[in-house]
mmCIF file of C-alpha atoms and ligand atoms in Angstrom:
data_model
loop_
_atom_site.group_PDB
_atom_site.id
_atom_site.type_symbol
_atom_site.label_atom_id
_atom_site.label_comp_id
_atom_site.label_asym_id
_atom_site.label_seq_id
_atom_site.Cartn_x
_atom_site.Cartn_y
_atom_site.Cartn_z
ATOM 1 C CA UNK A 1 37.565 -28.487 -43.616
ATOM 2 C CA UNK A 2 36.170 -26.659 -40.403
ATOM 3 C CA UNK A 3 36.628 -27.790 -36.721
ATOM 4 C CA UNK A 4 33.680 -27.435 -34.507
ATOM 5 C CA UNK A 5 33.551 -27.279 -30.804
ATOM 6 C CA UNK A 6 30.195 -28.472 -29.199
ATOM 7 C CA UNK A 7 29.023 -27.894 -25.808
ATOM 8 C CA UNK A 8 26.488 -29.561 -23.720
ATOM 9 C CA UNK A 9 24.815 -28.753 -20.683
ATOM 10 C CA UNK A 10 21.186 -29.529 -20.874
ATOM 11 C CA UNK A 11 20.756 -31.629 -18.007
ATOM 12 C CA UNK A 12 23.554 -33.365 -15.555
ATOM 13 C CA UNK A 13 26.234 -34.342 -18.176
ATOM 14 C CA UNK A 14 28.777 -31.290 -18.711
ATOM 15 C CA UNK A 15 30.054 -32.382 -22.310
ATOM 16 C CA UNK A 16 32.493 -30.731 -24.798
ATOM 17 C CA UNK A 17 33.259 -32.169 -28.218
ATOM 18 C CA UNK A 18 35.471 -31.349 -31.476
ATOM 19 C CA UNK A 19 34.016 -32.650 -34.854
ATOM 20 C CA UNK A 20 35.541 -32.057 -37.979
ATOM 21 C CA UNK A 21 34.192 -33.335 -41.247
ATOM 22 C CA UNK A 22 31.910 -35.972 -39.634
ATOM 23 C CA UNK A 23 35.277 -37.207 -37.782
ATOM 24 C CA UNK A 24 35.203 -37.013 -33.749
ATOM 25 C CA UNK A 25 38.753 -35.660 -32.990
ATOM 26 C CA UNK A 26 38.526 -35.671 -28.909
ATOM 27 C CA UNK A 27 35.973 -35.208 -26.100
ATOM 28 C CA UNK A 28 35.623 -34.568 -22.567
ATOM 29 C CA UNK A 29 32.472 -35.545 -20.136
ATOM 30 C CA UNK A 30 31.568 -34.975 -16.559
ATOM 31 C CA UNK A 31 28.753 -35.865 -14.649
ATOM 32 C CA UNK A 32 27.168 -34.492 -11.586
ATOM 33 C CA UNK A 33 24.815 -37.672 -11.141
ATOM 34 C CA UNK A 34 26.044 -38.431 -7.732
ATOM 35 C CA UNK A 35 25.314 -35.055 -6.468
ATOM 36 C CA UNK A 36 21.915 -35.724 -7.349
ATOM 37 C CA UNK A 37 21.443 -39.124 -6.191
ATOM 38 C CA UNK A 38 20.484 -38.436 -2.628
ATOM 39 C CA UNK A 39 17.449 -36.201 -4.032
ATOM 40 C CA UNK A 40 16.318 -38.911 -6.205
ATOM 41 C CA UNK A 41 16.325 -36.798 -9.364
ATOM 42 C CA UNK A 42 18.264 -34.168 -11.110
ATOM 43 C CA UNK A 43 18.223 -30.792 -9.306
ATOM 44 C CA UNK A 44 18.587 -27.983 -11.905
ATOM 45 C CA UNK A 45 20.482 -25.497 -9.544
ATOM 46 C CA UNK A 46 22.997 -28.168 -8.510
ATOM 47 C CA UNK A 47 23.199 -29.119 -12.386
ATOM 48 C CA UNK A 48 24.081 -25.663 -13.140
ATOM 49 C CA UNK A 49 26.364 -24.987 -10.522
ATOM 50 C CA UNK A 50 28.469 -28.435 -11.770
ATOM 51 C CA UNK A 51 28.265 -27.004 -15.045
ATOM 52 C CA UNK A 52 30.024 -23.592 -13.817
ATOM 53 C CA UNK A 53 32.815 -25.583 -12.593
ATOM 54 C CA UNK A 54 33.121 -28.505 -15.227
ATOM 55 C CA UNK A 55 32.653 -26.609 -18.980
ATOM 56 C CA UNK A 56 35.774 -25.061 -18.811
ATOM 57 C CA UNK A 57 37.875 -28.459 -18.036
ATOM 58 C CA UNK A 58 35.766 -30.275 -20.076
ATOM 59 C CA UNK A 59 36.387 -27.983 -23.499
ATOM 60 C CA UNK A 60 40.289 -28.351 -22.315
ATOM 61 C CA UNK A 61 40.125 -32.046 -22.538
ATOM 62 C CA UNK A 62 38.707 -32.248 -25.571
ATOM 63 C CA UNK A 63 41.149 -29.627 -26.904
ATOM 64 C CA UNK A 64 43.752 -31.774 -25.567
ATOM 65 C CA UNK A 65 42.601 -35.281 -26.662
ATOM 66 C CA UNK A 66 42.074 -33.856 -30.193
ATOM 67 C CA UNK A 67 45.673 -32.845 -29.890
ATOM 68 C CA UNK A 68 44.638 -29.302 -31.284
ATOM 69 C CA UNK A 69 44.661 -25.731 -30.244
ATOM 70 C CA UNK A 70 41.723 -24.103 -29.343
ATOM 71 C CA UNK A 71 42.493 -21.321 -31.732
ATOM 72 C CA UNK A 72 42.087 -23.990 -34.524
ATOM 73 C CA UNK A 73 38.249 -23.982 -33.736
ATOM 74 C CA UNK A 74 36.403 -22.529 -36.876
ATOM 75 C CA UNK A 75 32.433 -22.602 -35.213
ATOM 76 C CA UNK A 76 31.038 -23.272 -31.850
ATOM 77 C CA UNK A 77 27.587 -24.962 -31.241
ATOM 78 C CA UNK A 78 25.763 -25.397 -28.200
ATOM 79 C CA UNK A 79 22.449 -26.992 -26.928
ATOM 80 C CA UNK A 80 19.817 -24.402 -26.736
ATOM 81 C CA UNK A 81 17.291 -26.806 -25.640
ATOM 82 C CA UNK A 82 15.357 -28.930 -24.773
ATOM 83 C CA UNK A 83 16.507 -29.263 -21.120
ATOM 84 C CA UNK A 84 16.639 -27.699 -17.837
ATOM 85 C CA UNK A 85 16.773 -23.930 -17.910
ATOM 86 C CA UNK A 86 19.249 -23.093 -15.187
ATOM 87 C CA UNK A 87 21.484 -25.777 -16.866
ATOM 88 C CA UNK A 88 21.138 -24.979 -20.595
ATOM 89 C CA UNK A 89 21.881 -21.105 -19.534
ATOM 90 C CA UNK A 90 25.346 -22.387 -18.370
ATOM 91 C CA UNK A 91 26.541 -23.933 -21.580
ATOM 92 C CA UNK A 92 25.138 -20.882 -23.921
ATOM 93 C CA UNK A 93 27.054 -18.477 -21.878
ATOM 94 C CA UNK A 94 30.068 -20.308 -22.101
ATOM 95 C CA UNK A 95 29.724 -20.989 -26.027
ATOM 96 C CA UNK A 96 28.922 -17.508 -26.636
ATOM 97 C CA UNK A 97 32.279 -16.458 -24.548
ATOM 98 C CA UNK A 98 34.077 -18.946 -26.622
ATOM 99 C CA UNK A 99 32.687 -17.917 -30.001
ATOM 100 C CA UNK A 100 33.273 -14.163 -29.054
ATOM 101 C CA UNK A 101 36.630 -14.493 -27.643
ATOM 102 C CA UNK A 102 37.523 -16.715 -30.993
ATOM 103 C CA UNK A 103 35.859 -14.611 -33.311
ATOM 104 C CA UNK A 104 33.740 -17.802 -35.116
ATOM 105 C CA UNK A 105 30.107 -18.422 -35.817
ATOM 106 C CA UNK A 106 28.044 -19.825 -32.995
ATOM 107 C CA UNK A 107 24.931 -22.262 -33.518
ATOM 108 C CA UNK A 108 22.274 -22.789 -31.071
ATOM 109 C CA UNK A 109 21.407 -26.397 -31.402
ATOM 110 C CA UNK A 110 18.180 -29.024 -30.668
ATOM 111 C CA UNK A 111 19.375 -31.410 -28.106
ATOM 112 C CA UNK A 112 17.258 -34.300 -29.743
ATOM 113 C CA UNK A 113 18.567 -33.818 -33.154
ATOM 114 C CA UNK A 114 22.260 -33.816 -31.489
ATOM 115 C CA UNK A 115 21.187 -37.473 -30.113
ATOM 116 C CA UNK A 116 20.714 -38.608 -33.992
ATOM 117 C CA UNK A 117 23.704 -36.556 -35.351
ATOM 118 C CA UNK A 118 26.345 -38.332 -32.921
ATOM 119 C CA UNK A 119 25.342 -42.066 -34.780
ATOM 120 C CA UNK A 120 26.705 -40.140 -38.022
ATOM 121 C CA UNK A 121 30.164 -40.171 -36.375
ATOM 122 C CA UNK A 122 29.847 -43.941 -36.105
ATOM 123 C CA UNK A 123 27.818 -45.220 -39.205
ATOM 124 C CA UNK A 124 28.083 -42.142 -41.720
ATOM 125 C CA UNK A 125 25.361 -40.101 -42.946
ATOM 126 C CA UNK A 126 21.527 -40.820 -42.107
ATOM 127 C CA UNK A 127 19.044 -41.555 -45.019
ATOM 128 C CA UNK A 128 16.776 -38.441 -46.293
ATOM 129 C CA UNK A 129 14.236 -39.327 -43.512
ATOM 130 C CA UNK A 130 14.470 -41.907 -40.503
ATOM 131 C CA UNK A 131 12.317 -42.741 -37.214
ATOM 132 C CA UNK A 132 14.661 -42.433 -33.735
ATOM 133 C CA UNK A 133 13.670 -43.475 -30.893
ATOM 134 C CA UNK A 134 15.115 -42.001 -27.890
ATOM 135 C CA UNK A 135 15.104 -43.870 -24.687
ATOM 136 C CA UNK A 136 16.760 -42.303 -21.618
ATOM 137 C CA UNK A 137 16.438 -41.606 -17.878
ATOM 138 C CA UNK A 138 15.103 -37.988 -19.186
ATOM 139 C CA UNK A 139 13.242 -38.756 -22.561
ATOM 140 C CA UNK A 140 11.038 -41.280 -24.016
ATOM 141 C CA UNK A 141 10.184 -39.894 -27.760
ATOM 142 C CA UNK A 142 9.768 -41.392 -31.212
ATOM 143 C CA UNK A 143 10.574 -38.825 -33.376
ATOM 144 C CA UNK A 144 10.678 -38.193 -37.306
ATOM 145 C CA UNK A 145 13.965 -36.673 -38.484
ATOM 146 C CA UNK A 146 14.778 -35.590 -41.815
ATOM 147 C CA UNK A 147 17.820 -33.400 -42.697
ATOM 148 C CA UNK A 148 19.243 -33.025 -39.250
ATOM 149 C CA UNK A 149 20.822 -29.315 -40.212
ATOM 150 C CA UNK A 150 17.556 -27.934 -41.830
ATOM 151 C CA UNK A 151 14.195 -29.664 -40.997
ATOM 152 C CA UNK A 152 12.512 -29.322 -37.663
ATOM 153 C CA UNK A 153 12.105 -32.444 -35.610
ATOM 154 C CA UNK A 154 8.473 -34.066 -35.725
ATOM 155 C CA UNK A 155 7.617 -35.882 -32.475
ATOM 156 C CA UNK A 156 5.483 -38.485 -33.087
ATOM 157 C CA UNK A 157 5.005 -39.445 -29.298
ATOM 158 C CA UNK A 158 6.439 -39.321 -26.340
ATOM 159 C CA UNK A 159 5.996 -40.246 -22.715
ATOM 160 C CA UNK A 160 2.885 -38.905 -20.990
ATOM 161 C CA UNK A 161 4.469 -39.479 -17.402
ATOM 162 C CA UNK A 162 7.853 -41.341 -16.799
ATOM 163 C CA UNK A 163 10.712 -41.973 -19.126
ATOM 164 C CA UNK A 164 11.596 -45.569 -19.835
ATOM 165 C CA UNK A 165 15.297 -45.004 -17.970
ATOM 166 C CA UNK A 166 13.243 -43.254 -14.937
ATOM 167 C CA UNK A 167 10.953 -46.458 -14.667
ATOM 168 C CA UNK A 168 13.843 -48.772 -14.638
ATOM 169 C CA UNK A 169 15.375 -46.477 -11.704
ATOM 170 C CA UNK A 170 11.792 -46.627 -9.746
ATOM 171 C CA UNK A 171 11.210 -50.112 -10.415
ATOM 172 C CA UNK A 172 15.270 -51.107 -8.978
ATOM 173 C CA UNK A 173 14.438 -49.177 -6.186
ATOM 174 C CA UNK A 174 11.294 -51.049 -5.492
ATOM 175 C CA UNK A 175 13.284 -54.370 -5.824
ATOM 176 C CA UNK A 176 16.040 -53.303 -3.309
ATOM 177 C CA UNK A 177 18.399 -53.036 -6.602
ATOM 178 C CA UNK A 178 21.171 -50.435 -6.814
ATOM 179 C CA UNK A 179 20.958 -47.062 -8.649
ATOM 180 C CA UNK A 180 21.089 -46.557 -11.631
ATOM 181 C CA UNK A 181 18.460 -49.161 -11.972
ATOM 182 C CA UNK A 182 18.614 -50.211 -15.970
ATOM 183 C CA UNK A 183 22.003 -51.921 -15.446
ATOM 184 C CA UNK A 184 20.927 -53.696 -12.191
ATOM 185 C CA UNK A 185 17.529 -54.680 -13.599
ATOM 186 C CA UNK A 186 18.932 -56.045 -16.686
ATOM 187 C CA UNK A 187 21.662 -58.221 -14.679
ATOM 188 C CA UNK A 188 18.811 -59.693 -12.323
ATOM 189 C CA UNK A 189 16.850 -60.296 -15.364
ATOM 190 C CA UNK A 190 19.350 -62.620 -16.914
ATOM 191 C CA UNK A 191 18.283 -65.490 -14.050
ATOM 192 C CA UNK A 192 14.760 -64.578 -14.253
ATOM 193 C CA UNK A 193 11.891 -65.615 -16.695
ATOM 194 C CA UNK A 194 10.395 -62.772 -18.469
ATOM 195 C CA UNK A 195 7.015 -64.781 -18.760
ATOM 196 C CA UNK A 196 6.754 -65.087 -15.088
ATOM 197 C CA UNK A 197 4.723 -61.945 -13.928
ATOM 198 C CA UNK A 198 2.075 -61.026 -16.405
ATOM 199 C CA UNK A 199 2.626 -57.262 -15.993
ATOM 200 C CA UNK A 200 0.612 -54.638 -18.513
ATOM 201 C CA UNK A 201 1.824 -53.353 -21.903
ATOM 202 C CA UNK A 202 0.607 -49.626 -21.228
ATOM 203 C CA UNK A 203 -0.431 -47.644 -24.077
ATOM 204 C CA UNK A 204 -0.879 -50.346 -26.522
ATOM 205 C CA UNK A 205 -4.649 -50.240 -26.483
ATOM 206 C CA UNK A 206 -6.646 -49.543 -29.853
ATOM 207 C CA UNK A 207 -7.807 -45.952 -28.304
ATOM 208 C CA UNK A 208 -4.159 -45.060 -26.827
ATOM 209 C CA UNK A 209 -2.088 -42.839 -28.843
ATOM 210 C CA UNK A 210 -0.127 -45.107 -31.295
ATOM 211 C CA UNK A 211 3.368 -43.611 -30.473
ATOM 212 C CA UNK A 212 2.686 -42.320 -26.966
ATOM 213 C CA UNK A 213 4.319 -43.926 -24.217
ATOM 214 C CA UNK A 214 3.248 -44.349 -20.300
ATOM 215 C CA UNK A 215 5.562 -46.043 -17.642
ATOM 216 C CA UNK A 216 4.251 -45.009 -14.510
ATOM 217 C CA UNK A 217 1.257 -47.447 -14.372
ATOM 218 C CA UNK A 218 3.672 -50.371 -14.948
ATOM 219 C CA UNK A 219 5.880 -49.069 -11.919
ATOM 220 C CA UNK A 220 2.641 -49.126 -9.882
ATOM 221 C CA UNK A 221 2.113 -52.641 -11.234
ATOM 222 C CA UNK A 222 5.249 -53.997 -10.099
ATOM 223 C CA UNK A 223 4.770 -52.209 -6.529
ATOM 224 C CA UNK A 224 1.370 -53.873 -6.016
ATOM 225 C CA UNK A 225 2.884 -57.201 -6.971
ATOM 226 C CA UNK A 226 5.972 -56.507 -4.551
ATOM 227 C CA UNK A 227 3.172 -55.548 -1.735
ATOM 228 C CA UNK A 228 1.253 -58.791 -2.545
ATOM 229 C CA UNK A 229 4.091 -61.026 -2.307
ATOM 230 C CA UNK A 230 4.893 -59.326 0.890
ATOM 231 C CA UNK A 231 1.360 -59.625 2.431
ATOM 232 C CA UNK A 232 1.239 -63.359 1.311
ATOM 233 C CA UNK A 233 4.767 -64.042 3.434
ATOM 234 C CA UNK A 234 6.332 -65.197 0.485
ATOM 235 C CA UNK A 235 9.828 -64.406 -0.886
ATOM 236 C CA UNK A 236 9.938 -61.935 -3.734
ATOM 237 C CA UNK A 237 11.650 -63.606 -6.778
ATOM 238 C CA UNK A 238 13.670 -60.656 -7.958
ATOM 239 C CA UNK A 239 15.239 -61.988 -11.129
ATOM 240 C CA UNK A 240 11.533 -63.132 -12.347
ATOM 241 C CA UNK A 241 10.216 -59.577 -11.540
ATOM 242 C CA UNK A 242 12.830 -57.668 -13.140
ATOM 243 C CA UNK A 243 12.885 -59.830 -16.149
ATOM 244 C CA UNK A 244 8.933 -59.788 -16.599
ATOM 245 C CA UNK A 245 9.046 -55.671 -16.209
ATOM 246 C CA UNK A 246 11.939 -55.523 -18.477
ATOM 247 C CA UNK A 247 10.181 -57.606 -20.989
ATOM 248 C CA UNK A 248 7.268 -55.501 -20.644
ATOM 249 C CA UNK A 249 9.268 -52.213 -21.601
ATOM 250 C CA UNK A 250 10.604 -53.696 -24.599
ATOM 251 C CA UNK A 251 7.583 -55.290 -25.733
ATOM 252 C CA UNK A 252 5.938 -51.803 -25.899
ATOM 253 C CA UNK A 253 9.208 -49.722 -27.486
ATOM 254 C CA UNK A 254 9.820 -52.626 -30.112
ATOM 255 C CA UNK A 255 6.027 -52.744 -31.035
ATOM 256 C CA UNK A 256 5.558 -48.771 -31.378
ATOM 257 C CA UNK A 257 9.160 -48.152 -33.057
ATOM 258 C CA UNK A 258 8.643 -50.787 -35.773
ATOM 259 C CA UNK A 259 4.816 -49.581 -36.226
ATOM 260 C CA UNK A 260 6.198 -45.719 -36.681
ATOM 261 C CA UNK A 261 8.898 -46.833 -39.184
ATOM 262 C CA UNK A 262 5.962 -48.543 -41.201
ATOM 263 C CA UNK A 263 3.688 -45.575 -40.851
ATOM 264 C CA UNK A 264 6.633 -43.131 -42.003
ATOM 265 C CA UNK A 265 7.593 -45.600 -44.216
ATOM 266 C CA UNK A 266 11.324 -45.356 -43.083
ATOM 267 C CA UNK A 267 13.513 -48.020 -43.659
ATOM 268 C CA UNK A 268 15.830 -46.865 -40.835
ATOM 269 C CA UNK A 269 15.523 -46.924 -37.205
ATOM 270 C CA UNK A 270 17.942 -45.205 -35.101
ATOM 271 C CA UNK A 271 17.590 -46.249 -31.431
ATOM 272 C CA UNK A 272 19.874 -43.732 -28.678
ATOM 273 C CA UNK A 273 19.635 -42.919 -25.037
ATOM 274 C CA UNK A 274 21.128 -44.757 -21.996
ATOM 275 C CA UNK A 275 18.188 -47.438 -22.083
ATOM 276 C CA UNK A 276 19.555 -48.271 -25.891
ATOM 277 C CA UNK A 277 22.504 -49.930 -23.738
ATOM 278 C CA UNK A 278 19.670 -52.345 -22.586
ATOM 279 C CA UNK A 279 20.419 -56.177 -23.769
ATOM 280 C CA UNK A 280 16.999 -57.568 -24.456
ATOM 281 C CA UNK A 281 15.882 -54.122 -26.218
ATOM 282 C CA UNK A 282 18.429 -54.231 -28.410
ATOM 283 C CA UNK A 283 18.140 -57.941 -29.510
ATOM 284 C CA UNK A 284 14.485 -57.782 -29.252
ATOM 285 C CA UNK A 285 14.779 -54.322 -31.546
ATOM 286 C CA UNK A 286 17.280 -56.156 -34.000
ATOM 287 C CA UNK A 287 14.700 -59.101 -34.342
ATOM 288 C CA UNK A 288 11.769 -57.097 -34.903
ATOM 289 C CA UNK A 289 13.513 -54.557 -37.265
ATOM 290 C CA UNK A 290 15.243 -57.690 -39.232
ATOM 291 C CA UNK A 291 11.924 -59.373 -39.716
ATOM 292 C CA UNK A 292 10.322 -55.740 -40.826
ATOM 293 C CA UNK A 293 12.938 -54.783 -43.268
ATOM 294 C CA UNK A 294 14.177 -51.940 -41.202
ATOM 295 C CA UNK A 295 17.953 -51.220 -40.725
ATOM 296 C CA UNK A 296 18.681 -50.717 -36.958
ATOM 297 C CA UNK A 297 21.227 -48.234 -36.008
ATOM 298 C CA UNK A 298 22.405 -48.080 -32.204
ATOM 299 C CA UNK A 299 25.600 -45.803 -31.448
ATOM 300 C CA UNK A 300 28.342 -47.244 -29.245
ATOM 301 C CA UNK A 301 26.799 -47.016 -25.285
ATOM 302 C CA UNK A 302 29.270 -43.975 -24.629
ATOM 303 C CA UNK A 303 27.903 -41.799 -27.273
ATOM 304 C CA UNK A 304 24.281 -43.097 -26.805
ATOM 305 C CA UNK A 305 23.917 -40.957 -23.473
ATOM 306 C CA UNK A 306 24.489 -37.153 -23.260
ATOM 307 C CA UNK A 307 27.661 -36.141 -24.175
ATOM 308 C CA UNK A 308 29.438 -33.161 -26.271
ATOM 309 C CA UNK A 309 30.378 -34.868 -29.164
ATOM 310 C CA UNK A 310 26.802 -35.248 -30.401
ATOM 311 C CA UNK A 311 26.400 -31.623 -30.440
ATOM 312 C CA UNK A 312 29.371 -31.037 -32.162
ATOM 313 C CA UNK A 313 28.533 -33.600 -34.888
ATOM 314 C CA UNK A 314 25.271 -31.546 -35.265
ATOM 315 C CA UNK A 315 27.095 -28.438 -35.213
ATOM 316 C CA UNK A 316 29.494 -29.966 -37.957
ATOM 317 C CA UNK A 317 26.341 -30.893 -40.197
ATOM 318 C CA UNK A 318 25.075 -27.177 -39.799
ATOM 319 C CA UNK A 319 28.237 -25.847 -40.878
ATOM 320 C CA UNK A 320 28.731 -28.091 -43.846
ATOM 321 C CA UNK A 321 25.181 -27.397 -44.861
ATOM 322 C CA UNK A 322 25.982 -23.670 -44.766
ATOM 323 C CA UNK A 323 23.354 -22.895 -42.171
ATOM 324 C CA UNK A 324 23.286 -19.471 -40.925
ATOM 325 C CA UNK A 325 24.421 -19.214 -37.240
ATOM 326 C CA UNK A 326 22.225 -17.496 -34.965
ATOM 327 C CA UNK A 327 25.456 -15.977 -33.222
ATOM 328 C CA UNK A 328 24.992 -14.177 -30.290
ATOM 329 C CA UNK A 329 21.026 -14.179 -30.764
ATOM 330 C CA UNK A 330 21.296 -17.691 -29.825
ATOM 331 C CA UNK A 331 19.442 -18.259 -26.287
ATOM 332 C CA UNK A 332 18.583 -21.067 -23.875
ATOM 333 C CA UNK A 333 15.189 -22.671 -24.886
ATOM 334 C CA UNK A 334 14.190 -25.285 -22.188
ATOM 335 C CA UNK A 335 10.845 -26.316 -23.976
ATOM 336 C CA UNK A 336 11.561 -26.205 -27.299
ATOM 337 C CA UNK A 337 9.517 -29.262 -29.204
HETATM 338 O O1 KG4 B 401 20.862 -41.139 -21.454
HETATM 339 P P1 KG4 B 401 21.181 -41.146 -19.789
HETATM 340 O O2 KG4 B 401 22.608 -42.000 -19.501
HETATM 341 O O3 KG4 B 401 21.090 -40.157 -19.088
HETATM 342 C C1 KG4 B 401 19.872 -39.329 -18.962
HETATM 343 O O4 KG4 B 401 18.796 -39.593 -19.106
HETATM 344 O O5 KG4 B 401 20.363 -38.117 -18.277
HETATM 345 O O6 KG4 B 401 20.302 -42.241 -19.582
HETATM 346 C C2 KG4 B 401 20.382 -42.954 -18.223
HETATM 347 C C3 KG4 B 401 19.086 -44.047 -17.940
HETATM 348 C C4 KG4 B 401 18.983 -44.398 -16.588
HETATM 349 O O7 KG4 B 401 17.642 -44.104 -15.828
HETATM 350 C C5 KG4 B 401 19.372 -45.752 -16.425
HETATM 351 O O8 KG4 B 401 18.710 -46.692 -15.538
HETATM 352 C C6 KG4 B 401 19.013 -46.268 -18.082
HETATM 353 O O9 KG4 B 401 19.404 -45.203 -18.972
HETATM 354 N N1 KG4 B 401 19.989 -47.312 -18.294
HETATM 355 C C7 KG4 B 401 19.475 -48.648 -18.684
HETATM 356 C C8 KG4 B 401 20.527 -49.424 -18.967
HETATM 357 N N2 KG4 B 401 21.646 -48.508 -18.726
HETATM 358 C C9 KG4 B 401 21.381 -47.442 -18.438
HETATM 359 N N3 KG4 B 401 18.382 -48.973 -18.388
HETATM 360 C C10 KG4 B 401 18.120 -50.223 -18.958
HETATM 361 N N4 KG4 B 401 19.062 -51.098 -19.204
HETATM 362 C C11 KG4 B 401 20.247 -50.954 -19.115
HETATM 363 N N5 KG4 B 401 21.324 -51.572 -19.627
HETATM 364 ZN ZN1 ZN B 402 19.417 -36.399 -23.986
#
């Protein structure tokens, strides 16, 4: 049995995790989200500085929580990309230092494959192939996944503009709701009618990319509705707008994810990312998957977002599959497909 240390620094979360044979032993997670809030988005340089401060404490926290000693670590895995370049370099440099000092192999791994690998910790091995929907503040992608240790991640489609979580955050601001917008919108939507406002379902036309997404037009439609309501001197029905916007996002994600499973002949859909915590999305996806004979796998919300456990989980799969480590040749690849 090998003990794998995973390090994640691709965006604003500094994560460390320890996994052995598909079991999460301990992890540590710090976020610099508060430091970016006033800029309205993640600032790479600010994120990188925060990683420099947090990476060693998070590794220590993971080690303490796991009840092991750092010298027990048999391999190190680190997110190589995709992600913010300055942020990735911090994790890669730290991982090289740990691997060198410990005299153990180092694997540079794919962040999106890590999002899928984390589910193995909770629900056991994945089938030979599956479709993954990654919906967060940074990504909205439909992926075809094979053997996570050996096969490349295949992008079926991605957003051409805003990520789904970003759309929730921007629409929340338009509605005067707090950041992060996702939880605020889903709470407001509980009191609203999802059919109150007919917002568009972007990229669902016959000529659109079947698995592509676009959410900036939907945000503009909400902005227009807010403006028109104010111009008409009427009060904005925030719960109705929140529920109608949320329903439009859910409809698009559900429709495309189920279609991708059908086309890929996949009987399993994996849904991860911060937006996967959305109750309407989970319920809509559950119902659609049940109707189509698809098994839906969604990790607990804590593991759905960026964390170190997911990188340790993927490193553990690589170690168990005897994949040769890149070692000190590992490098940050910010825009890897
Ligand atoms: O994966 P994540 O924690 O981090 C990054 O993308 O870095 O995702 C955060 C995103 C935010 O945009 C947030 O508004 C959204 O996930 N989110 C939600 C919900 N909870 C978080 N969106 C919709 N409904 C939710 N309940
Ligand atoms: Zn991520």
